Amino acid sequence: MPAEKLSMRKIKEVLRLKFELGFANRQIARSCKVSHSTVADYLQRAEAAGLKSWPLPVDLDETGLEGRLFPPTEATEPSRSVPNWPAIHEDLHGHKHVTLQLIWQEYKQNDPGGYQYSRFCELYRHWTGKLDLVLRQEHRAGEKLFVDYAGQTVPITDPKTGVVTDASIFVAVLGASNYTFAEASWKQDLACWIGSHIRALEFLGGSPELLIPDNLKTGVLRPCRYEPDLNPTYQEMAAHYGMAVIPARVRKPRDKAKAEAGVLLVERWILAVLRKRVFFSLTDLNQSIAALLERLNQRPFRKLDGSRATWFIKLDRPALHPLPAEPYHFAEWKKARVNIDYHIEIERHYYSAPHSLVHRQVEARYTAMVVEIFHGGQRVASHVRSYKTGGFTTINAHRPKSHQRYLEWTPQRLVHWASTVGPSVAALVDKILQSRPHPEQGFRSCLGILRLGKLYGHGRLEAAALRALTLDACSYKSVKSILHTGLDRQQSLELPSDRPPIQHANIRGTDYFNSQEEPSC
């Protein structure tokens, strides 16, 4: 089967590392956790598509980029004659009764032209002989910064309540000089993780080329040996400082040996010294760590001349890239699907997106001040951040045209329109709207009355409205009946205020009711 295609985010990262940072193919392969041949293939596709610079054209979204890089072609399935030694090794050690001969028989069934048993065993033994080799890594100045959290925590006591909270210890170590940074944070969540990185870079006074983290969930969403998915916020922060991220392989501590050694030194020379102290705030703890950290970096090497600080000044500091003018502003990313009301939910508040994206999946980037919505790599909406629980932030242009026209109708607009016909019509419309619990419930009735003016004329509608007000028959049906029967053309209706009393033999007068005598049964 052909290799699975990388995500468009990963492909764009390959192009950025090549055309913006000028990385070699093998460096890009290590950063993106793919083979260098895969990197070369994507770069060849980009060159064939005429994409040789960064950033990419503004009008080129992810869908368009995919279409240019992967035009429809006839796929050819390559032959597989060499055994998959890692899978065989895992299968052999993962099941108690599986033997190498059984695996060879299964291999021959799938590939009758493959190796014979003796050669198969010889090649397998040759492959396993290289598994435990240790590579001594040479680190270039300003190239790598190894980051991790220490396993040990430090308790902080609340002076008011006495509640004890364990603070995590973030550690960063430069590869060439072993210059070390450490600080305490309340948690290991994304905000603390990114904040510690920013303060580490400010402590160093520059940014390296590569970040080597562990597969912490806040930094790497999906650990994978070949194609790990980075947290978008972490990747965005690295790009802001011109760095690439190369996560260590899962259960491969040698990939981040510098971080492991740095954590051990921090635990021995800082946390062990502070073990008997009681801290009442995170600020006090970080001040104590900073003082001991300076002593650690000034401590002379045992087998080399100088210290971490002197080697940092000599090697790493001149090679670090300058920091950008503005520090990275923390932003989180979230995938969301646009609901039928063309809104997405961000921390229990709802923000609008263009109604054409209903049921589509989008990405939301939100900071403390702004919420941005992206679709296909293009920003389609931007809102001011709101913290009102259950509230809605809506841009009118995101609504369908029919919704926009409906929302344009207000009670004041209806009354103003009715006043152009006549004062009686305006009074009738106003009375209908005020008689409803919600004015919107009277919109249809008022619009129907106003449309009667087109059929019967404004003059007759004004007269009909006056008659309806006099009779207190304030409804669309009443006005329509008055116009249909022509009652509006009759003489104005006058209700007499004083009527003579009715005289009748069967009607008892006031004297009867004023009598104090009880009526007989």
Short mmCIF file of C-alpha atoms in Angstrom, two decimals:
data_model
loop_
_atom_site.label_atom_id
_atom_site.label_comp_id
_atom_site.label_asym_id
_atom_site.label_seq_id
_atom_site.Cartn_x
_atom_site.Cartn_y
_atom_site.Cartn_z
CA MET A 1 0.00 0.00 0.00
CA PRO A 2 1.23 3.55 -0.64
CA ALA A 3 2.38 5.55 2.37
CA GLU A 4 -0.29 7.60 4.09
CA LYS A 5 -0.22 11.24 3.04
CA LEU A 6 0.84 13.75 5.68
CA SER A 7 -1.63 16.27 7.03
CA MET A 8 -1.66 19.66 5.30
CA ARG A 9 -0.47 21.29 8.53
CA LYS A 10 2.62 19.04 8.49
CA ILE A 11 3.24 19.68 4.78
CA LYS A 12 3.06 23.45 5.34
CA GLU A 13 5.54 23.05 8.19
CA VAL A 14 7.93 21.26 5.78
CA LEU A 15 7.66 24.15 3.32
CA ARG A 16 8.16 26.73 6.09
CA LEU A 17 11.28 25.04 7.44
CA LYS A 18 12.73 24.82 3.93
CA PHE A 19 11.89 28.20 2.40
CA GLU A 20 11.85 30.41 5.51
CA LEU A 21 14.51 28.87 7.76
CA GLY A 22 16.62 27.19 5.07
CA PHE A 23 16.83 23.82 6.81
CA ALA A 24 18.43 20.84 5.10
CA ASN A 25 16.16 17.97 4.10
CA ARG A 26 17.40 15.72 6.88
CA GLN A 27 16.88 18.42 9.50
CA ILE A 28 13.33 18.89 8.25
CA ALA A 29 12.82 15.13 8.36
CA ARG A 30 13.90 14.98 11.98
CA SER A 31 11.73 17.93 12.93
CA CYS A 32 8.61 16.55 11.25
CA LYS A 33 9.37 12.90 12.11
CA VAL A 34 9.27 11.69 8.50
CA SER A 35 11.87 10.19 6.22
CA HIS A 36 14.15 12.52 4.27
CA SER A 37 12.93 10.93 1.04
CA THR A 38 9.39 11.99 1.96
CA VAL A 39 10.64 15.54 2.53
CA ALA A 40 12.39 15.49 -0.84
CA ASP A 41 9.20 14.24 -2.51
CA TYR A 42 7.09 17.09 -1.06
CA LEU A 43 9.70 19.68 -1.99
CA GLN A 44 9.79 18.34 -5.56
CA ARG A 45 6.00 18.56 -5.71
CA ALA A 46 6.14 22.14 -4.42
CA GLU A 47 8.77 23.07 -7.03
CA ALA A 48 6.68 21.48 -9.78
CA ALA A 49 3.69 23.50 -8.54
CA GLY A 50 5.69 26.73 -8.63
CA LEU A 51 5.83 27.15 -4.83
CA LYS A 52 9.39 28.17 -3.96
CA SER A 53 8.94 30.83 -1.27
CA TRP A 54 7.40 31.42 2.12
CA PRO A 55 4.84 32.57 3.10
CA LEU A 56 2.52 30.93 0.59
CA PRO A 57 0.16 33.10 -1.46
CA VAL A 58 -2.64 34.60 0.64
CA ASP A 59 -5.38 33.23 -1.60
CA LEU A 60 -4.02 29.67 -1.45
CA ASP A 61 -5.93 27.76 1.23
CA GLU A 62 -5.27 24.18 2.33
CA THR A 63 -7.67 22.72 -0.23
CA GLY A 64 -5.99 24.60 -3.08
CA LEU A 65 -2.52 23.66 -1.81
CA GLU A 66 -3.48 19.99 -1.72
CA GLY A 67 -4.82 20.18 -5.26
CA ARG A 68 -1.57 21.71 -6.55
CA LEU A 69 0.73 19.33 -4.70
CA PHE A 70 -1.25 16.17 -5.41
CA PRO A 71 -2.81 16.30 -8.88
CA PRO A 72 -4.79 13.19 -9.82
CA THR A 73 -2.40 10.46 -10.91
CA GLU A 74 -2.51 6.71 -11.27
CA ALA A 75 -1.20 5.17 -8.05
CA THR A 76 1.31 2.32 -8.33
CA GLU A 77 1.79 -0.06 -5.45
CA PRO A 78 5.48 -0.77 -4.77
CA SER A 79 6.69 -4.33 -4.16
CA ARG A 80 7.70 -5.31 -0.61
CA SER A 81 10.50 -7.90 -0.72
CA VAL A 82 12.49 -6.85 2.38
CA PRO A 83 10.96 -8.09 5.66
CA ASN A 84 9.62 -5.54 8.11
CA TRP A 85 12.16 -6.22 10.85
CA PRO A 86 10.70 -3.88 13.53
CA ALA A 87 7.25 -5.47 13.17
CA ILE A 88 8.77 -8.96 13.20
CA HIS A 89 10.82 -8.13 16.31
CA GLU A 90 7.75 -6.78 18.09
CA ASP A 91 5.64 -9.79 17.10
CA LEU A 92 8.36 -12.22 18.21
CA HIS A 93 8.68 -10.65 21.66
CA GLY A 94 5.01 -9.82 22.11
CA HIS A 95 3.72 -13.41 22.06
CA LYS A 96 5.12 -16.17 24.20
CA HIS A 97 4.80 -19.05 21.74
CA VAL A 98 5.63 -17.31 18.48
CA THR A 99 8.86 -18.56 16.90
CA LEU A 100 11.06 -17.15 14.18
CA GLN A 101 10.29 -20.16 11.99
CA LEU A 102 6.53 -19.49 12.24
CA ILE A 103 7.09 -15.85 11.29
CA TRP A 104 9.26 -16.94 8.33
CA GLN A 105 6.53 -19.30 7.10
CA GLU A 106 3.99 -16.46 7.21
CA TYR A 107 6.50 -14.24 5.41
CA LYS A 108 6.94 -16.83 2.62
CA GLN A 109 3.19 -17.17 2.19
CA ASN A 110 2.92 -13.45 1.53
CA ASP A 111 6.10 -13.31 -0.58
CA PRO A 112 6.98 -16.66 -2.17
CA GLY A 113 10.08 -15.14 -3.79
CA GLY A 114 11.48 -13.89 -0.49
CA TYR A 115 14.49 -15.05 1.53
CA GLN A 116 14.99 -18.65 2.54
CA TYR A 117 14.95 -19.57 6.21
CA SER A 118 18.71 -19.53 6.84
CA ARG A 119 19.21 -16.17 5.15
CA PHE A 120 16.10 -14.81 6.88
CA CYS A 121 17.52 -15.75 10.31
CA GLU A 122 20.93 -14.31 9.42
CA LEU A 123 19.48 -10.97 8.37
CA TYR A 124 17.31 -10.82 11.50
CA ARG A 125 20.30 -11.46 13.80
CA HIS A 126 22.29 -8.80 11.93
CA TRP A 127 19.44 -6.31 12.42
CA THR A 128 18.96 -7.03 16.13
CA GLY A 129 22.72 -6.64 16.71
CA LYS A 130 22.36 -2.91 16.08
CA LEU A 131 19.45 -2.24 18.41
CA ASP A 132 21.36 -1.35 21.57
CA LEU A 133 24.06 0.82 20.04
CA VAL A 134 24.46 4.18 21.78
CA LEU A 135 25.09 7.23 19.62
CA ARG A 136 27.20 9.94 21.18
CA GLN A 137 25.53 13.09 20.02
CA GLU A 138 27.47 16.20 19.07
CA HIS A 139 25.48 19.38 19.63
CA ARG A 140 26.15 22.50 17.61
CA ALA A 141 26.17 25.85 19.36
CA GLY A 142 22.70 27.39 19.54
CA GLU A 143 21.09 24.40 17.88
CA LYS A 144 18.95 22.55 20.46
CA LEU A 145 17.08 23.37 23.65
CA PHE A 146 15.91 20.31 25.62
CA VAL A 147 12.82 20.86 27.81
CA ASP A 148 11.01 18.69 30.34
CA TYR A 149 9.33 18.67 33.75
CA ALA A 150 11.07 17.25 36.79
CA GLY A 151 9.42 14.28 38.44
CA GLN A 152 9.79 15.89 41.85
CA THR A 153 7.39 18.64 42.93
CA VAL A 154 7.65 21.32 45.64
CA PRO A 155 4.82 21.90 48.17
CA ILE A 156 3.51 25.45 48.62
CA THR A 157 1.36 26.25 51.64
CA ASP A 158 -1.45 28.81 51.51
CA PRO A 159 -0.79 31.14 54.50
CA LYS A 160 -4.53 31.78 55.03
CA THR A 161 -6.07 28.34 54.66
CA GLY A 162 -3.07 26.07 55.20
CA VAL A 163 -3.89 24.12 52.01
CA VAL A 164 -0.78 22.60 50.42
CA THR A 165 -0.42 22.64 46.60
CA ASP A 166 2.38 20.89 44.73
CA ALA A 167 4.19 23.08 42.18
CA SER A 168 5.78 21.54 39.08
CA ILE A 169 9.38 22.30 38.07
CA PHE A 170 10.11 23.14 34.41
CA VAL A 171 13.69 22.54 33.20
CA ALA A 172 15.37 23.67 29.95
CA VAL A 173 18.96 22.80 28.94
CA LEU A 174 21.00 24.01 25.96
CA GLY A 175 22.74 21.24 24.06
CA ALA A 176 26.23 22.66 23.53
CA SER A 177 26.93 24.44 26.84
CA ASN A 178 24.48 22.61 29.17
CA TYR A 179 23.34 26.06 30.35
CA THR A 180 20.25 25.37 32.48
CA PHE A 181 17.01 27.19 33.23
CA ALA A 182 14.46 26.13 35.85
CA GLU A 183 11.28 27.60 37.30
CA ALA A 184 8.20 26.51 39.23
CA SER A 185 4.63 26.66 37.92
CA TRP A 186 1.32 25.72 39.45
CA LYS A 187 0.39 23.18 36.79
CA GLN A 188 1.65 21.41 33.70
CA ASP A 189 -1.20 22.64 31.50
CA LEU A 190 -0.79 24.40 28.18
CA ALA A 191 -0.69 27.94 29.59
CA CYS A 192 2.04 27.09 32.10
CA TRP A 193 3.94 25.06 29.47
CA ILE A 194 3.99 27.92 26.96
CA GLY A 195 4.69 30.54 29.64
CA SER A 196 7.71 28.59 30.90
CA HIS A 197 9.09 28.39 27.34
CA ILE A 198 8.74 32.14 26.87
CA ARG A 199 10.50 32.89 30.15
CA ALA A 200 13.23 30.36 29.33
CA LEU A 201 13.95 32.10 26.00
CA GLU A 202 14.03 35.48 27.76
CA PHE A 203 16.45 34.00 30.32
CA LEU A 204 18.71 32.83 27.48
CA GLY A 205 18.37 36.12 25.58
CA GLY A 206 17.72 34.37 22.27
CA SER A 207 16.10 31.36 20.60
CA PRO A 208 17.75 28.14 19.36
CA GLU A 209 16.97 26.37 16.11
CA LEU A 210 15.28 23.31 17.63
CA LEU A 211 13.13 22.46 20.61
CA ILE A 212 13.38 18.90 21.94
CA PRO A 213 10.43 18.21 24.29
CA ASP A 214 9.15 15.00 25.77
CA ASN A 215 5.80 13.67 24.54
CA LEU A 216 3.88 15.65 27.16
CA LYS A 217 0.22 15.88 26.19
CA THR A 218 0.26 19.68 26.33
CA GLY A 219 3.01 19.79 23.69
CA VAL A 220 2.29 16.73 21.54
CA LEU A 221 -1.36 15.86 20.91
CA ARG A 222 -0.72 12.43 19.38
CA PRO A 223 2.67 10.82 20.02
CA CYS A 224 3.88 8.85 17.03
CA ARG A 225 7.30 7.54 16.06
CA TYR A 226 6.97 8.73 12.48
CA GLU A 227 4.46 11.60 12.46
CA PRO A 228 3.62 13.14 15.84
CA ASP A 229 0.92 15.79 15.88
CA LEU A 230 2.01 18.91 17.78
CA ASN A 231 -0.36 21.04 19.77
CA PRO A 232 -1.23 23.97 17.43
CA THR A 233 -0.45 26.50 20.17
CA TYR A 234 2.96 24.94 20.77
CA GLN A 235 3.73 24.88 17.05
CA GLU A 236 2.57 28.49 16.68
CA MET A 237 4.78 29.59 19.59
CA ALA A 238 7.80 27.84 18.04
CA ALA A 239 7.15 29.47 14.68
CA HIS A 240 6.87 32.88 16.38
CA TYR A 241 10.42 32.49 17.67
CA GLY A 242 11.74 30.88 14.46
CA MET A 243 12.18 27.43 16.00
CA ALA A 244 11.27 23.91 14.92
CA VAL A 245 10.00 21.22 17.30
CA ILE A 246 11.41 17.68 17.27
CA PRO A 247 9.70 15.62 20.00
CA ALA A 248 11.64 12.77 21.55
CA ARG A 249 10.49 9.31 20.57
CA VAL A 250 8.14 7.54 22.93
CA ARG A 251 10.04 5.60 25.60
CA LYS A 252 13.39 6.76 24.17
CA PRO A 253 15.00 8.82 26.97
CA ARG A 254 18.30 8.90 25.09
CA ASP A 255 16.70 11.28 22.58
CA LYS A 256 16.53 13.89 25.36
CA ALA A 257 19.50 12.84 27.47
CA LYS A 258 20.41 16.47 28.11
CA ALA A 259 17.01 17.14 29.61
CA GLU A 260 17.22 14.00 31.76
CA ALA A 261 20.63 15.06 33.04
CA GLY A 262 19.42 18.63 33.58
CA VAL A 263 16.43 17.44 35.58
CA LEU A 264 18.71 15.28 37.74
CA LEU A 265 21.04 18.24 38.42
CA VAL A 266 18.12 20.53 39.32
CA GLU A 267 16.73 17.91 41.71
CA ARG A 268 20.12 17.40 43.35
CA TRP A 269 21.51 20.93 43.51
CA ILE A 270 18.31 22.99 43.85
CA LEU A 271 15.32 20.98 45.06
CA ALA A 272 17.36 18.95 47.54
CA VAL A 273 18.76 22.15 49.02
CA LEU A 274 15.22 23.55 49.42
CA ARG A 275 13.74 20.36 50.87
CA LYS A 276 13.46 21.71 54.44
CA ARG A 277 12.11 25.15 53.55
CA VAL A 278 8.43 26.01 53.69
CA PHE A 279 7.15 28.24 50.87
CA PHE A 280 3.99 30.32 51.04
CA SER A 281 3.89 31.62 47.46
CA LEU A 282 5.06 30.67 44.01
CA THR A 283 7.04 33.92 43.79
CA ASP A 284 9.09 33.06 46.87
CA LEU A 285 9.84 29.60 45.47
CA ASN A 286 10.98 30.97 42.09
CA GLN A 287 13.20 33.56 43.76
CA SER A 288 14.93 30.79 45.72
CA ILE A 289 15.26 28.65 42.59
CA ALA A 290 16.76 31.57 40.64
CA ALA A 291 19.46 32.11 43.28
CA LEU A 292 20.45 28.44 43.35
CA LEU A 293 20.20 28.22 39.54
CA GLU A 294 22.82 30.93 39.16
CA ARG A 295 25.11 28.98 41.49
CA LEU A 296 24.49 25.79 39.47
CA ASN A 297 25.40 27.47 36.17
CA GLN A 298 28.53 28.98 37.76
CA ARG A 299 29.60 25.64 39.24
CA PRO A 300 32.85 24.44 37.54
CA PHE A 301 32.80 21.31 35.42
CA ARG A 302 34.65 18.32 36.84
CA LYS A 303 36.26 17.13 33.58
CA LEU A 304 36.23 20.32 31.51
CA ASP A 305 37.51 23.82 31.95
CA GLY A 306 35.05 26.50 32.89
CA SER A 307 31.35 26.22 33.80
CA ARG A 308 27.97 26.17 32.14
CA ALA A 309 27.85 29.96 32.25
CA THR A 310 31.27 30.45 30.63
CA TRP A 311 30.53 27.88 27.92
CA PHE A 312 27.18 29.54 27.30
CA ILE A 313 28.86 32.93 26.80
CA LYS A 314 31.45 31.34 24.55
CA LEU A 315 29.34 28.94 22.47
CA ASP A 316 25.57 29.29 22.65
CA ARG A 317 24.90 32.98 23.21
CA PRO A 318 26.56 34.16 19.94
CA ALA A 319 24.72 31.45 17.98
CA LEU A 320 21.22 32.07 19.31
CA HIS A 321 18.74 33.90 17.11
CA PRO A 322 17.57 37.28 18.44
CA LEU A 323 14.16 37.35 20.07
CA PRO A 324 11.30 39.03 18.18
CA ALA A 325 10.27 42.56 19.16
CA GLU A 326 7.05 41.29 20.71
CA PRO A 327 6.82 38.15 22.86
CA TYR A 328 4.40 35.42 21.90
CA HIS A 329 0.87 36.07 23.14
CA PHE A 330 -0.67 32.88 24.44
CA ALA A 331 -3.46 31.57 22.25
CA GLU A 332 -5.36 28.30 22.36
CA TRP A 333 -6.75 26.37 19.40
CA LYS A 334 -9.91 24.34 19.25
CA LYS A 335 -11.66 22.37 16.52
CA ALA A 336 -15.39 23.04 16.37
CA ARG A 337 -18.32 22.37 14.08
CA VAL A 338 -20.56 25.30 13.09
CA ASN A 339 -24.01 24.71 14.51
CA ILE A 340 -27.29 25.23 12.66
CA ASP A 341 -27.55 28.69 14.25
CA TYR A 342 -24.15 29.50 12.60
CA HIS A 343 -22.35 29.80 15.95
CA ILE A 344 -19.54 27.84 17.60
CA GLU A 345 -18.95 27.43 21.34
CA ILE A 346 -15.76 28.64 23.03
CA GLU A 347 -15.69 28.15 26.79
CA ARG A 348 -19.48 28.39 27.14
CA HIS A 349 -19.84 31.51 24.99
CA TYR A 350 -21.05 31.44 21.38
CA TYR A 351 -19.44 33.25 18.43
CA SER A 352 -20.85 33.54 14.92
CA ALA A 353 -19.30 32.23 11.72
CA PRO A 354 -20.50 32.76 8.12
CA HIS A 355 -23.77 30.88 7.65
CA SER A 356 -22.35 29.11 4.59
CA LEU A 357 -20.14 27.09 6.96
CA VAL A 358 -23.05 25.46 8.83
CA HIS A 359 -22.15 21.83 9.68
CA ARG A 360 -18.54 22.44 8.56
CA GLN A 361 -15.56 21.89 10.85
CA VAL A 362 -13.50 24.99 11.62
CA GLU A 363 -10.58 25.89 13.87
CA ALA A 364 -10.86 28.57 16.53
CA ARG A 365 -7.84 30.47 17.85
CA TYR A 366 -8.61 32.43 20.99
CA THR A 367 -6.53 34.66 23.23
CA ALA A 368 -7.49 36.69 26.28
CA MET A 369 -8.78 39.45 23.97
CA VAL A 370 -9.67 37.99 20.54
CA VAL A 371 -11.41 34.93 19.07
CA GLU A 372 -10.51 34.07 15.45
CA ILE A 373 -12.20 31.40 13.33
CA PHE A 374 -10.34 29.65 10.48
CA HIS A 375 -11.57 27.38 7.71
CA GLY A 376 -9.18 25.76 5.28
CA GLY A 377 -6.31 27.79 6.74
CA GLN A 378 -8.08 31.09 6.02
CA ARG A 379 -9.50 33.39 8.71
CA VAL A 380 -13.25 33.77 8.18
CA ALA A 381 -14.29 35.60 11.38
CA SER A 382 -12.82 37.64 14.21
CA HIS A 383 -14.55 38.61 17.47
CA VAL A 384 -13.70 40.44 20.65
CA ARG A 385 -13.39 37.84 23.42
CA SER A 386 -16.37 37.70 25.78
CA TYR A 387 -16.56 35.88 29.11
CA LYS A 388 -20.35 36.02 29.50
CA THR A 389 -21.54 32.48 30.14
CA GLY A 390 -24.25 31.43 27.69
CA GLY A 391 -24.03 34.70 25.76
CA PHE A 392 -23.85 35.24 22.00
CA THR A 393 -21.49 37.41 19.98
CA THR A 394 -22.85 37.78 16.44
CA ILE A 395 -21.76 39.72 13.37
CA ASN A 396 -24.80 40.70 11.31
CA ALA A 397 -23.04 39.90 8.02
CA HIS A 398 -22.77 36.25 9.10
CA ARG A 399 -26.56 35.89 9.10
CA PRO A 400 -28.52 34.82 6.01
CA LYS A 401 -30.19 37.69 4.14
CA SER A 402 -33.62 36.58 5.33
CA HIS A 403 -32.52 36.73 8.96
CA GLN A 404 -30.98 40.14 8.43
CA ARG A 405 -34.22 41.51 6.95
CA TYR A 406 -36.27 40.03 9.79
CA LEU A 407 -34.08 41.60 12.47
CA GLU A 408 -34.37 44.99 10.80
CA TRP A 409 -38.02 45.15 11.94
CA THR A 410 -38.43 46.84 15.31
CA PRO A 411 -41.52 48.27 17.08
CA GLN A 412 -40.26 51.81 16.53
CA ARG A 413 -39.80 51.20 12.81
CA LEU A 414 -43.32 49.79 12.45
CA VAL A 415 -44.87 52.75 14.29
CA HIS A 416 -42.87 55.19 12.17
CA TRP A 417 -44.00 53.49 8.97
CA ALA A 418 -47.63 53.54 10.16
CA SER A 419 -47.37 57.29 10.92
CA THR A 420 -46.70 57.92 7.20
CA VAL A 421 -50.22 56.59 6.52
CA GLY A 422 -51.97 58.53 9.27
CA PRO A 423 -52.10 59.13 13.04
CA SER A 424 -54.91 56.64 13.57
CA VAL A 425 -52.95 53.87 11.86
CA ALA A 426 -49.89 54.73 13.98
CA ALA A 427 -52.01 54.66 17.15
CA LEU A 428 -53.55 51.32 16.13
CA VAL A 429 -50.15 49.72 15.43
CA ASP A 430 -48.73 51.04 18.70
CA LYS A 431 -51.69 49.69 20.65
CA ILE A 432 -51.36 46.23 19.05
CA LEU A 433 -47.65 46.05 19.88
CA GLN A 434 -48.20 47.14 23.47
CA SER A 435 -50.96 44.59 23.97
CA ARG A 436 -48.63 41.67 23.36
CA PRO A 437 -46.30 40.19 26.02
CA HIS A 438 -43.54 40.45 23.42
CA PRO A 439 -43.80 43.11 20.67
CA GLU A 440 -42.52 40.61 18.09
CA GLN A 441 -45.78 38.68 18.48
CA GLY A 442 -47.65 41.60 16.92
CA PHE A 443 -45.32 42.13 13.94
CA ARG A 444 -47.34 40.01 11.51
CA SER A 445 -50.64 41.62 12.48
CA CYS A 446 -49.19 45.13 12.00
CA LEU A 447 -47.56 44.25 8.67
CA GLY A 448 -50.88 42.82 7.48
CA ILE A 449 -52.71 46.06 8.41
CA LEU A 450 -50.11 48.18 6.60
CA ARG A 451 -50.39 46.03 3.48
CA LEU A 452 -54.15 46.70 3.38
CA GLY A 453 -53.22 50.26 2.41
CA LYS A 454 -51.93 48.99 -0.93
CA LEU A 455 -55.27 47.32 -1.66
CA TYR A 456 -57.74 49.93 -0.30
CA GLY A 457 -55.66 53.10 -0.24
CA HIS A 458 -54.21 55.09 2.66
CA GLY A 459 -57.28 57.22 3.13
CA ARG A 460 -59.65 54.31 3.69
CA LEU A 461 -57.07 52.55 5.92
CA GLU A 462 -56.82 55.67 8.13
CA ALA A 463 -60.63 55.78 8.45
CA ALA A 464 -60.82 52.06 9.19
CA ALA A 465 -58.12 52.41 11.85
CA LEU A 466 -60.04 55.23 13.53
CA ARG A 467 -63.24 53.10 13.57
CA ALA A 468 -61.30 50.08 14.97
CA LEU A 469 -59.86 52.25 17.75
CA THR A 470 -63.31 53.59 18.61
CA LEU A 471 -64.75 50.06 18.79
CA ASP A 472 -61.59 48.71 20.54
CA ALA A 473 -61.34 46.13 17.74
CA CYS A 474 -57.57 46.29 17.40
CA SER A 475 -56.71 43.37 15.14
CA TYR A 476 -55.91 42.68 11.53
CA LYS A 477 -59.16 40.75 10.97
CA SER A 478 -61.27 43.59 12.37
CA VAL A 479 -59.65 46.24 10.15
CA LYS A 480 -59.93 43.97 7.13
CA SER A 481 -63.65 43.36 7.85
CA ILE A 482 -64.30 47.11 8.20
CA LEU A 483 -62.66 47.76 4.84
CA HIS A 484 -64.32 44.77 3.15
CA THR A 485 -67.82 45.75 4.28
CA GLY A 486 -67.25 49.47 3.62
CA LEU A 487 -67.92 50.55 7.20
CA ASP A 488 -65.03 52.98 6.94
CA ARG A 489 -67.10 55.01 4.40
CA GLN A 490 -70.04 55.44 6.76
CA GLN A 491 -70.49 58.38 9.05
CA SER A 492 -68.12 58.32 11.95
CA LEU A 493 -69.38 56.21 14.80
CA GLU A 494 -70.47 58.18 17.89
CA LEU A 495 -71.38 56.45 21.11
CA PRO A 496 -73.83 58.59 23.23
CA SER A 497 -72.52 59.32 26.68
CA ASP A 498 -75.94 59.81 28.45
CA ARG A 499 -78.77 57.40 27.62
CA PRO A 500 -82.32 57.75 29.07
CA PRO A 501 -83.33 54.99 31.49
CA ILE A 502 -85.39 52.16 30.12
CA GLN A 503 -88.98 52.10 31.41
CA HIS A 504 -90.66 48.69 31.67
CA ALA A 505 -93.25 47.07 33.98
CA ASN A 506 -91.01 44.10 34.69
CA ILE A 507 -88.02 46.24 35.74
CA ARG A 508 -87.72 46.94 39.47
CA GLY A 509 -86.69 50.47 40.26
CA THR A 510 -84.20 51.88 42.72
CA ASP A 511 -86.82 52.13 45.44
CA TYR A 512 -87.08 48.38 45.54
CA PHE A 513 -83.40 47.88 46.08
CA ASN A 514 -83.15 50.69 48.64
CA SER A 515 -85.85 49.09 50.80
CA GLN A 516 -84.58 47.74 54.11
CA GLU A 517 -87.18 45.00 54.24
CA GLU A 518 -86.17 41.53 53.33
CA PRO A 519 -88.15 40.12 50.46
CA SER A 520 -90.62 37.43 51.44
CA CYS A 521 -90.08 33.94 50.24
#
